[in-house]
Short mmCIF file of C-alpha atoms in Angstrom, two decimals:
data_model
loop_
_atom_site.label_atom_id
_atom_site.label_comp_id
_atom_site.label_asym_id
_atom_site.label_seq_id
_atom_site.Cartn_x
_atom_site.Cartn_y
_atom_site.Cartn_z
CA MET A 1 19.22 -11.10 -73.20
CA TYR A 2 16.93 -8.67 -71.83
CA THR A 3 16.41 -7.76 -68.11
CA ASN A 4 13.42 -6.08 -66.84
CA GLY A 5 12.36 -2.03 -67.10
CA LYS A 6 15.78 -1.53 -70.04
CA LYS A 7 15.63 0.26 -73.07
CA TYR A 8 16.69 -1.72 -75.88
CA THR A 9 17.82 -1.02 -80.09
CA VAL A 10 17.80 -3.49 -82.28
CA ASP A 11 17.43 -4.38 -85.88
CA LYS A 12 14.99 -5.12 -88.23
CA GLU A 13 14.19 -8.18 -88.76
CA THR A 14 16.82 -9.33 -85.84
CA HIS A 15 15.02 -11.15 -83.11
CA TYR A 16 15.93 -11.35 -79.21
CA TYR A 17 14.56 -12.83 -76.12
CA ALA A 18 13.93 -11.79 -72.77
CA THR A 19 14.74 -13.78 -69.68
CA ASN A 20 10.68 -15.09 -69.92
CA GLY A 21 11.78 -17.61 -73.04
CA GLN A 22 9.76 -14.68 -74.76
CA LYS A 23 10.47 -13.83 -78.60
CA ILE A 24 11.12 -9.91 -79.70
CA THR A 25 10.65 -9.14 -82.85
CA ALA A 26 11.36 -5.76 -83.72
CA TYR A 27 11.30 -4.50 -87.29
CA VAL A 28 12.42 -1.05 -88.32
CA ARG A 29 11.30 1.12 -91.42
CA LEU A 30 12.76 4.89 -91.56
CA LYS A 31 14.79 4.66 -87.76
CA GLU A 32 15.97 3.20 -85.18
CA GLN A 33 12.65 3.17 -82.23
CA SER A 34 13.56 2.38 -78.41
CA ALA A 35 11.18 -0.52 -75.83
CA THR A 36 10.51 -1.11 -71.98
CA LEU A 37 10.06 -4.86 -71.27
CA THR A 38 8.27 -4.52 -67.75
CA ILE A 39 8.80 -8.71 -65.99
CA LYS A 40 6.71 -9.52 -63.54
CA LYS A 41 7.30 -11.70 -60.35
CA ALA A 42 5.36 -15.24 -59.96
CA ASP A 43 3.28 -15.45 -57.86
CA THR A 44 3.60 -18.30 -55.21
CA THR A 45 1.33 -21.00 -53.84
CA ILE A 46 2.25 -22.33 -50.44
CA THR A 47 0.51 -26.51 -49.99
CA ALA A 48 -0.65 -27.33 -46.10
CA ALA A 49 -3.31 -29.51 -44.72
CA ASN A 50 -5.23 -28.89 -41.00
CA VAL A 51 -3.88 -31.54 -38.89
CA THR A 52 -6.53 -33.18 -36.73
CA LYS A 53 -4.59 -36.44 -34.45
CA VAL A 54 -5.42 -38.03 -30.94
CA TYR A 55 -3.19 -37.26 -28.50
CA ASP A 56 -0.11 -39.35 -28.17
CA GLY A 57 2.20 -37.41 -26.79
CA THR A 58 4.27 -36.57 -30.01
CA ALA A 59 4.54 -32.71 -31.65
CA ALA A 60 1.43 -32.01 -34.12
CA ALA A 61 4.37 -30.29 -36.70
CA VAL A 62 2.47 -28.87 -39.81
CA THR A 63 4.30 -30.03 -43.17
CA ALA A 64 4.05 -27.08 -45.78
CA THR A 65 5.75 -27.37 -49.54
CA VAL A 66 5.69 -23.31 -51.54
CA SER A 67 5.73 -23.60 -55.07
CA ASN A 68 9.07 -22.51 -56.30
CA GLY A 69 10.86 -24.79 -54.34
CA ALA A 70 11.66 -22.30 -51.33
CA THR A 71 11.77 -23.71 -47.14
CA PRO A 72 8.53 -21.81 -45.47
CA VAL A 73 8.74 -20.91 -42.12
CA ILE A 74 5.43 -21.78 -40.41
CA THR A 75 5.08 -20.29 -36.76
CA TYR A 76 2.89 -21.51 -33.95
CA ASN A 77 0.17 -20.06 -31.28
CA THR A 78 1.74 -21.60 -29.33
CA THR A 79 3.49 -20.58 -25.68
CA ASP A 80 6.81 -21.39 -26.97
CA GLY A 81 6.61 -21.29 -30.43
CA LYS A 82 6.94 -24.77 -31.47
CA ALA A 83 4.91 -27.70 -32.94
CA PRO A 84 1.75 -28.41 -30.10
CA VAL A 85 1.89 -31.27 -27.96
CA GLU A 86 -1.07 -30.97 -25.53
CA VAL A 87 -4.22 -31.52 -26.29
CA GLY A 88 -6.59 -27.79 -27.70
CA THR A 89 -6.78 -26.57 -30.49
CA TYR A 90 -4.10 -24.30 -32.62
CA THR A 91 -3.68 -22.83 -35.63
CA ALA A 92 0.11 -21.82 -37.30
CA THR A 93 1.05 -19.60 -40.03
CA VAL A 94 2.78 -21.73 -42.51
CA SER A 95 4.37 -17.59 -44.84
CA TYR A 96 7.29 -17.56 -47.58
CA ALA A 97 8.78 -14.20 -47.74
CA GLY A 98 9.67 -13.84 -51.50
CA ASP A 99 12.74 -12.51 -53.29
CA ALA A 100 13.69 -10.90 -56.36
CA ASN A 101 11.12 -13.08 -59.22
CA TYR A 102 8.64 -14.77 -56.78
CA ASN A 103 5.40 -13.03 -54.36
CA ALA A 104 5.32 -13.89 -51.17
CA ALA A 105 2.77 -15.67 -49.95
CA GLU A 106 0.94 -17.12 -46.27
CA LYS A 107 -1.70 -19.35 -45.10
CA THR A 108 -3.36 -19.86 -41.66
CA VAL A 109 -3.88 -24.14 -41.03
CA ASN A 110 -6.16 -25.16 -37.44
CA ILE A 111 -4.78 -28.07 -36.06
CA THR A 112 -6.87 -29.65 -33.54
CA ILE A 113 -5.33 -32.84 -30.83
CA THR A 114 -8.58 -34.89 -29.52
CA TYR A 115 -7.80 -36.68 -26.30
CA SER A 116 -7.15 -40.34 -26.02
CA ASP A 117 -9.31 -41.88 -23.13
CA GLN A 118 -6.07 -42.30 -21.44
CA LYS A 119 -5.13 -38.47 -21.71
CA ALA A 120 -8.51 -38.02 -21.00
CA VAL A 121 -8.33 -40.24 -17.45
CA GLU A 122 -4.61 -38.27 -16.65
CA ASP A 123 -6.21 -35.19 -17.28
CA ALA A 124 -9.04 -35.87 -14.99
CA LEU A 125 -7.09 -37.81 -12.67
CA ALA A 126 -5.19 -33.84 -12.06
CA GLU A 127 -8.16 -31.87 -11.42
CA LEU A 128 -9.76 -34.31 -8.97
CA VAL A 129 -6.78 -33.84 -5.79
CA ILE A 130 -8.47 -33.45 -2.89
CA THR A 131 -6.47 -30.20 -1.24
CA ASN A 132 -7.74 -30.36 2.95
CA LYS A 133 -5.70 -33.54 4.07
CA THR A 134 -7.19 -32.73 7.96
CA VAL A 135 -10.73 -32.02 8.00
CA LYS A 136 -13.40 -31.07 10.87
CA GLU A 137 -16.62 -30.60 8.75
CA ASN A 138 -18.06 -31.09 5.40
CA PHE A 139 -15.99 -30.12 2.37
CA ASP A 140 -17.39 -30.41 -1.51
CA LEU A 141 -15.19 -32.75 -3.41
CA PRO A 142 -12.88 -31.53 -6.50
CA THR A 143 -14.38 -31.74 -10.50
CA VAL A 144 -13.47 -31.78 -13.07
CA GLU A 145 -14.20 -28.74 -15.86
CA ASN A 146 -14.50 -30.84 -18.90
CA ALA A 147 -16.13 -34.07 -17.97
CA GLU A 148 -18.35 -34.99 -21.09
CA GLY A 149 -17.66 -38.60 -21.96
CA LEU A 150 -16.87 -39.74 -18.39
CA THR A 151 -17.48 -41.20 -15.58
CA ILE A 152 -16.02 -40.38 -11.91
CA LEU A 153 -16.29 -42.21 -8.67
CA TRP A 154 -15.84 -41.22 -5.78
CA GLU A 155 -14.97 -44.06 -2.57
CA SER A 156 -14.73 -43.64 0.71
CA ASN A 157 -13.28 -46.59 3.58
CA ASN A 158 -14.71 -45.01 7.13
CA ALA A 159 -17.98 -44.28 7.84
CA ALA A 160 -16.53 -40.93 9.00
CA ILE A 161 -16.45 -39.94 5.58
CA VAL A 162 -19.57 -40.56 3.18
CA ILE A 163 -19.65 -39.36 -0.23
CA GLU A 164 -23.45 -37.15 -1.28
CA ASN A 165 -23.91 -36.13 -4.10
CA GLY A 166 -19.81 -34.53 -4.51
CA VAL A 167 -19.99 -34.03 -1.38
CA ALA A 168 -18.38 -35.60 1.73
CA LYS A 169 -20.21 -35.50 5.07
CA VAL A 170 -18.67 -36.10 7.98
CA THR A 171 -18.05 -37.48 11.48
CA ARG A 172 -15.87 -36.76 13.95
CA PRO A 173 -15.08 -39.21 16.87
CA GLU A 174 -16.05 -37.93 19.56
CA PHE A 175 -13.79 -36.90 22.12
CA GLY A 176 -11.56 -39.02 23.81
CA GLN A 177 -11.54 -41.15 20.88
CA ASN A 178 -9.01 -41.27 18.03
CA ASP A 179 -8.60 -39.19 14.95
CA ALA A 180 -10.13 -41.28 12.14
CA THR A 181 -7.80 -42.48 9.38
CA VAL A 182 -9.77 -42.03 5.96
CA ILE A 183 -8.57 -43.40 2.61
CA LEU A 184 -10.87 -41.88 -0.58
CA LYS A 185 -10.21 -42.88 -4.29
CA VAL A 186 -11.67 -42.06 -7.33
CA THR A 187 -11.43 -43.81 -9.97
CA VAL A 188 -11.80 -41.79 -13.95
CA THR A 189 -13.02 -44.04 -16.48
CA SER A 190 -13.20 -42.72 -20.23
CA GLY A 191 -13.63 -45.81 -22.95
CA GLU A 192 -12.52 -48.50 -22.50
CA TYR A 193 -9.26 -47.20 -20.20
CA SER A 194 -9.53 -45.97 -16.45
CA ASP A 195 -7.58 -45.01 -13.14
CA ASP A 196 -7.73 -44.13 -9.96
CA VAL A 197 -5.31 -42.49 -6.89
CA GLU A 198 -6.49 -42.34 -3.11
CA THR A 199 -5.75 -39.69 -0.50
CA THR A 200 -5.50 -40.43 2.95
CA ILE A 201 -7.70 -38.17 5.06
CA THR A 202 -7.79 -37.41 8.73
CA VAL A 203 -10.79 -36.54 10.54
CA LYS A 204 -10.22 -35.18 13.57
CA TYR A 205 -11.59 -35.85 16.65
CA LYS A 206 -14.23 -33.43 18.75
CA ASP A 207 -11.93 -31.80 20.69
CA GLU A 208 -14.43 -28.21 20.72
CA LEU A 209 -16.24 -28.51 24.32
CA THR A 210 -18.65 -26.70 27.06
CA VAL A 211 -16.69 -27.07 30.60
CA ALA A 212 -19.30 -29.62 31.51
CA GLU A 213 -18.29 -31.61 29.15
CA PHE A 214 -14.69 -31.17 29.47
CA LEU A 215 -14.33 -32.19 33.62
CA ALA A 216 -17.78 -34.73 32.43
CA ALA A 217 -14.84 -36.33 30.31
CA ALA A 218 -12.51 -35.83 32.31
CA ASN A 219 -10.04 -36.92 30.07
CA THR A 220 -6.35 -36.34 30.40
CA SER A 221 -4.87 -37.18 27.51
CA LYS A 222 -6.48 -35.70 25.39
CA THR A 223 -6.55 -32.28 24.18
CA ALA A 224 -9.24 -30.18 24.54
CA VAL A 225 -11.15 -27.11 23.04
CA LEU A 226 -12.46 -24.64 25.65
CA THR A 227 -14.62 -21.51 24.89
CA GLY A 228 -15.92 -19.12 27.21
CA TYR A 229 -14.59 -15.40 28.63
CA ILE A 230 -11.68 -15.42 31.35
CA THR A 231 -13.67 -14.24 34.16
CA ALA A 232 -11.19 -13.62 37.30
CA VAL A 233 -7.28 -12.80 37.02
CA ASN A 234 -4.02 -13.42 39.07
CA VAL A 235 -2.21 -11.59 36.97
CA ALA A 236 -0.20 -11.30 40.12
CA ASP A 237 0.36 -14.36 41.09
CA ALA A 238 3.64 -15.67 39.16
CA SER A 239 1.30 -18.22 37.52
CA GLY A 240 -0.60 -16.38 36.00
CA ALA A 241 -4.00 -18.07 36.89
CA PHE A 242 -6.95 -17.63 35.27
CA ILE A 243 -11.01 -18.74 35.50
CA LEU A 244 -12.79 -19.63 32.12
CA THR A 245 -16.34 -19.79 31.57
CA ASP A 246 -18.79 -20.55 28.61
CA LYS A 247 -21.12 -19.96 27.99
CA GLU A 248 -23.35 -22.21 29.93
CA GLY A 249 -22.55 -20.31 32.53
CA THR A 250 -19.77 -23.63 33.99
CA SER A 251 -16.20 -22.27 34.73
CA VAL A 252 -12.94 -24.01 34.95
CA PHE A 253 -8.83 -22.80 36.56
CA CYS A 254 -6.10 -22.74 35.18
CA TYR A 255 -2.95 -22.66 36.25
CA THR A 256 -0.79 -21.41 33.56
CA GLY A 257 -1.43 -18.86 32.50
CA LEU A 258 -1.52 -17.19 29.15
CA ASP A 259 -2.06 -13.56 27.31
CA VAL A 260 -5.32 -13.01 28.37
CA LYS A 261 -6.70 -10.07 30.26
CA LEU A 262 -9.97 -10.21 32.34
CA GLY A 263 -13.29 -9.88 30.08
CA ASP A 264 -11.11 -11.33 27.06
CA GLU A 265 -13.58 -13.85 24.49
CA VAL A 266 -11.27 -16.96 23.94
CA LYS A 267 -10.44 -19.79 22.60
CA VAL A 268 -7.90 -21.97 24.73
CA SER A 269 -6.97 -25.59 24.16
CA GLY A 270 -5.22 -28.03 27.04
CA LYS A 271 -6.11 -31.25 28.45
CA TYR A 272 -7.53 -32.30 31.77
CA SER A 273 -5.98 -32.54 34.72
CA VAL A 274 -6.04 -32.39 38.43
CA ASN A 275 -4.82 -30.21 41.86
CA SER A 276 -6.49 -31.53 44.94
CA ASP A 277 -8.78 -32.32 44.17
CA PHE A 278 -10.12 -29.29 41.77
CA PRO A 279 -10.03 -30.14 37.86
CA GLN A 280 -7.89 -28.01 35.93
CA ILE A 281 -7.08 -27.29 31.95
CA GLY A 282 -3.15 -28.70 31.95
CA SER A 283 -0.90 -27.31 29.33
CA PRO A 284 -2.84 -24.23 27.81
CA ALA A 285 -2.35 -22.67 24.82
CA LEU A 286 -3.93 -19.26 23.89
CA VAL A 287 -6.28 -20.56 20.19
CA GLU A 288 -7.73 -17.28 19.19
CA THR A 289 -8.83 -13.82 21.55
CA ILE A 290 -12.76 -13.30 20.12
CA SER A 291 -13.34 -10.29 22.01
CA GLU A 292 -12.01 -8.13 24.64
CA ASN A 293 -13.40 -6.07 27.39
CA ASN A 294 -17.06 -8.29 28.31
CA ASP A 295 -18.80 -7.31 31.26
CA VAL A 296 -17.50 -10.45 33.52
CA THR A 297 -20.27 -10.01 35.86
CA LYS A 298 -22.63 -11.08 33.05
CA LYS A 299 -19.91 -13.77 31.58
CA SER A 300 -19.60 -15.65 34.70
CA GLY A 301 -22.55 -17.60 35.13
CA THR A 302 -25.69 -17.88 37.89
CA LEU A 303 -23.95 -16.14 41.77
CA VAL A 304 -23.88 -18.79 44.24
CA MET A 305 -24.12 -16.97 47.60
CA VAL A 306 -21.97 -18.92 50.28
CA ASP A 307 -22.27 -18.44 53.96
CA LEU A 308 -18.90 -18.84 56.01
CA GLU A 309 -20.49 -20.14 58.97
CA GLU A 310 -21.49 -23.10 57.01
CA LEU A 311 -18.39 -23.50 55.86
CA ALA A 312 -16.97 -23.51 58.75
CA GLU A 313 -19.15 -26.18 60.18
CA GLU A 314 -17.93 -28.15 57.23
CA LEU A 315 -14.54 -27.73 57.36
CA THR A 316 -14.31 -28.22 60.84
CA SER A 317 -15.97 -31.41 60.63
CA GLY A 318 -13.56 -32.30 57.72
CA ALA A 319 -14.94 -31.88 54.70
CA THR A 320 -12.12 -32.89 52.22
CA THR A 321 -11.44 -31.00 49.39
CA ALA A 322 -13.06 -33.69 46.86
CA ASP A 323 -16.06 -32.25 49.40
CA LEU A 324 -15.25 -28.83 48.75
CA TYR A 325 -15.42 -29.45 44.84
CA ALA A 326 -18.16 -31.37 45.04
CA LYS A 327 -20.29 -28.44 46.55
CA TYR A 328 -17.81 -25.09 45.21
CA GLY A 329 -16.44 -26.14 42.12
CA ASP A 330 -17.35 -24.34 39.01
CA GLN A 331 -19.49 -21.56 40.09
CA TYR A 332 -19.64 -17.70 40.18
CA LEU A 333 -19.69 -17.98 44.61
CA SER A 334 -20.38 -15.00 46.96
CA PHE A 335 -18.75 -13.92 50.23
CA LYS A 336 -19.67 -11.69 52.65
CA GLY A 337 -16.22 -12.07 56.19
CA TYR A 338 -13.79 -9.80 57.00
CA VAL A 339 -10.15 -9.50 55.29
CA VAL A 340 -7.43 -10.88 57.89
CA LYS A 341 -3.83 -11.43 57.30
CA VAL A 342 -2.39 -14.59 57.22
CA THR A 343 1.39 -16.18 57.39
CA ALA A 344 2.72 -20.08 56.55
CA SER A 345 5.01 -21.19 56.26
CA ASN A 346 7.45 -17.72 55.60
CA LYS A 347 4.64 -17.04 53.44
CA THR A 348 2.01 -14.07 53.26
CA TYR A 349 -1.29 -15.03 52.99
CA HIS A 350 -4.86 -13.11 53.28
CA HIS A 351 -7.96 -15.10 54.25
CA LEU A 352 -11.27 -14.19 54.71
CA ALA A 353 -13.35 -14.60 57.89
CA ILE A 354 -16.46 -14.46 59.43
CA SER A 355 -14.83 -11.79 61.65
CA VAL A 356 -11.55 -10.22 62.04
CA THR A 357 -10.38 -13.19 64.91
CA GLY A 358 -12.47 -15.24 63.73
CA THR A 359 -11.63 -19.07 61.44
CA ASN A 360 -10.07 -18.76 57.99
CA GLN A 361 -12.31 -20.37 56.08
CA VAL A 362 -11.45 -18.67 52.37
CA ARG A 363 -7.90 -18.09 50.94
CA ILE A 364 -8.69 -15.92 48.37
CA TYR A 365 -6.96 -14.78 45.55
CA GLY A 366 -6.48 -11.06 43.84
CA ASN A 367 -4.72 -9.69 40.54
CA ALA A 368 -2.13 -6.31 41.99
CA ASP A 369 -5.72 -3.69 41.04
CA LEU A 370 -7.55 -5.23 43.63
CA ASN A 371 -4.84 -4.84 46.44
CA LEU A 372 -6.27 -7.56 48.89
CA SER A 373 -4.15 -5.63 51.47
CA SER A 374 -6.16 -2.10 51.36
CA PHE A 375 -8.89 -4.31 52.68
CA GLU A 376 -7.26 -5.71 55.92
CA GLY A 377 -9.91 -5.76 58.56
CA LYS A 378 -12.08 -4.62 57.03
CA GLU A 379 -15.88 -6.45 56.57
CA VAL A 380 -16.43 -7.24 52.28
CA THR A 381 -18.28 -9.07 49.56
CA VAL A 382 -15.80 -10.98 47.76
CA LEU A 383 -16.94 -11.89 43.97
CA GLY A 384 -14.71 -15.28 42.46
CA PHE A 385 -14.52 -18.41 41.54
CA ALA A 386 -13.60 -21.58 43.82
CA ARG A 387 -9.56 -22.70 43.10
CA GLY A 388 -8.47 -25.11 45.20
CA GLY A 389 -7.85 -25.77 48.68
CA SER A 390 -7.01 -27.75 52.19
CA SER A 391 -8.94 -30.38 53.52
CA GLY A 392 -9.86 -29.57 56.80
CA LYS A 393 -8.74 -26.12 57.03
CA PHE A 394 -9.40 -23.64 54.05
CA LEU A 395 -11.70 -23.30 50.42
CA THR A 396 -9.05 -21.34 48.27
CA VAL A 397 -10.95 -18.08 45.73
CA GLN A 398 -9.73 -16.67 42.54
CA VAL A 399 -11.04 -13.31 43.33
CA GLN A 400 -13.23 -11.68 40.91
CA SER A 401 -14.23 -8.08 42.11
CA ILE A 402 -13.95 -7.26 46.55
CA GLU A 403 -16.78 -4.19 48.17
CA ILE A 404 -16.27 -2.22 51.03
CA HIS A 405 -19.41 -2.86 53.35
#
């Protein structure tokens, strides 16, 4: 048998056959003669059809054959290189590397997996997920990237959330009421298949109040959030007491100290509490410091002048702490009098009196920077806020500032 590319010597009228079965007849007339025989590789044909199927959770594999019976290599353009399962359009490359007698070949086929109704619904529901399950304001409902052929219906079981044009409109319960629990249900339909998912949402009650609203509600069980300015502090006192005045000019006392400074604009949470008939912020917590170094004299509300002689008469007449709060509470106050030192129950206090030897109508508290001892026996003007008192005895004031006349 002949091998491609080699030379052979043949005798006259002798027949030879090549490996492809071709008969070769050589004629020699006068002398020997050599010849070169070239046998080319055969072309290879790959047979593979495009694949189209409806999603059923199984792989969409390509079936392919090679004309010489060899086994082809099939490569898919998926992340794992395996036959695709999920809905989408893919390609597969079918290849044969060739051998000594056959040429290499390659063919690309398309794979299309279309949605079944069930798959379309399942995928849509996977996109329609509400991540924020505690709300205080309106929010957009999630959407589906490709909603063609789908019917999507949102429903609410509580008027605290109403669905309008893809927006969940929130109505918060009033302060004093409980948070509202709302179940939002989304139903998706494709063809004859339908399914739904329910999500429980908590709508928070209205906790952002003005100081006036906080005082009027007088609710000791619900936590409120108050925004205002720190208009007086008592950092020398172990309690770290302070006064909070909101933008409407209404003030409230807090006995428990927080990490705040005079002039800070803050959000503070807490519950309504009462001490000696004077409301205050109980169980406080600093939510946020909004700004610092604000001019407290411009943030303290309307200044009210207090006549110490008139106050003395009220106390002599038996004014109770409730009476004192009703007249002087929640306000920015100005007093003119003399600073005197008073000892009671083995403790030393500073009071403001009509005269150095007069009746002590106002007990004053101030931070260490004010150094109240340096004002003893001097006539001063005190700006501050009522924070408590003692029936028939005195009004207690948190000092913002003090000046000598």
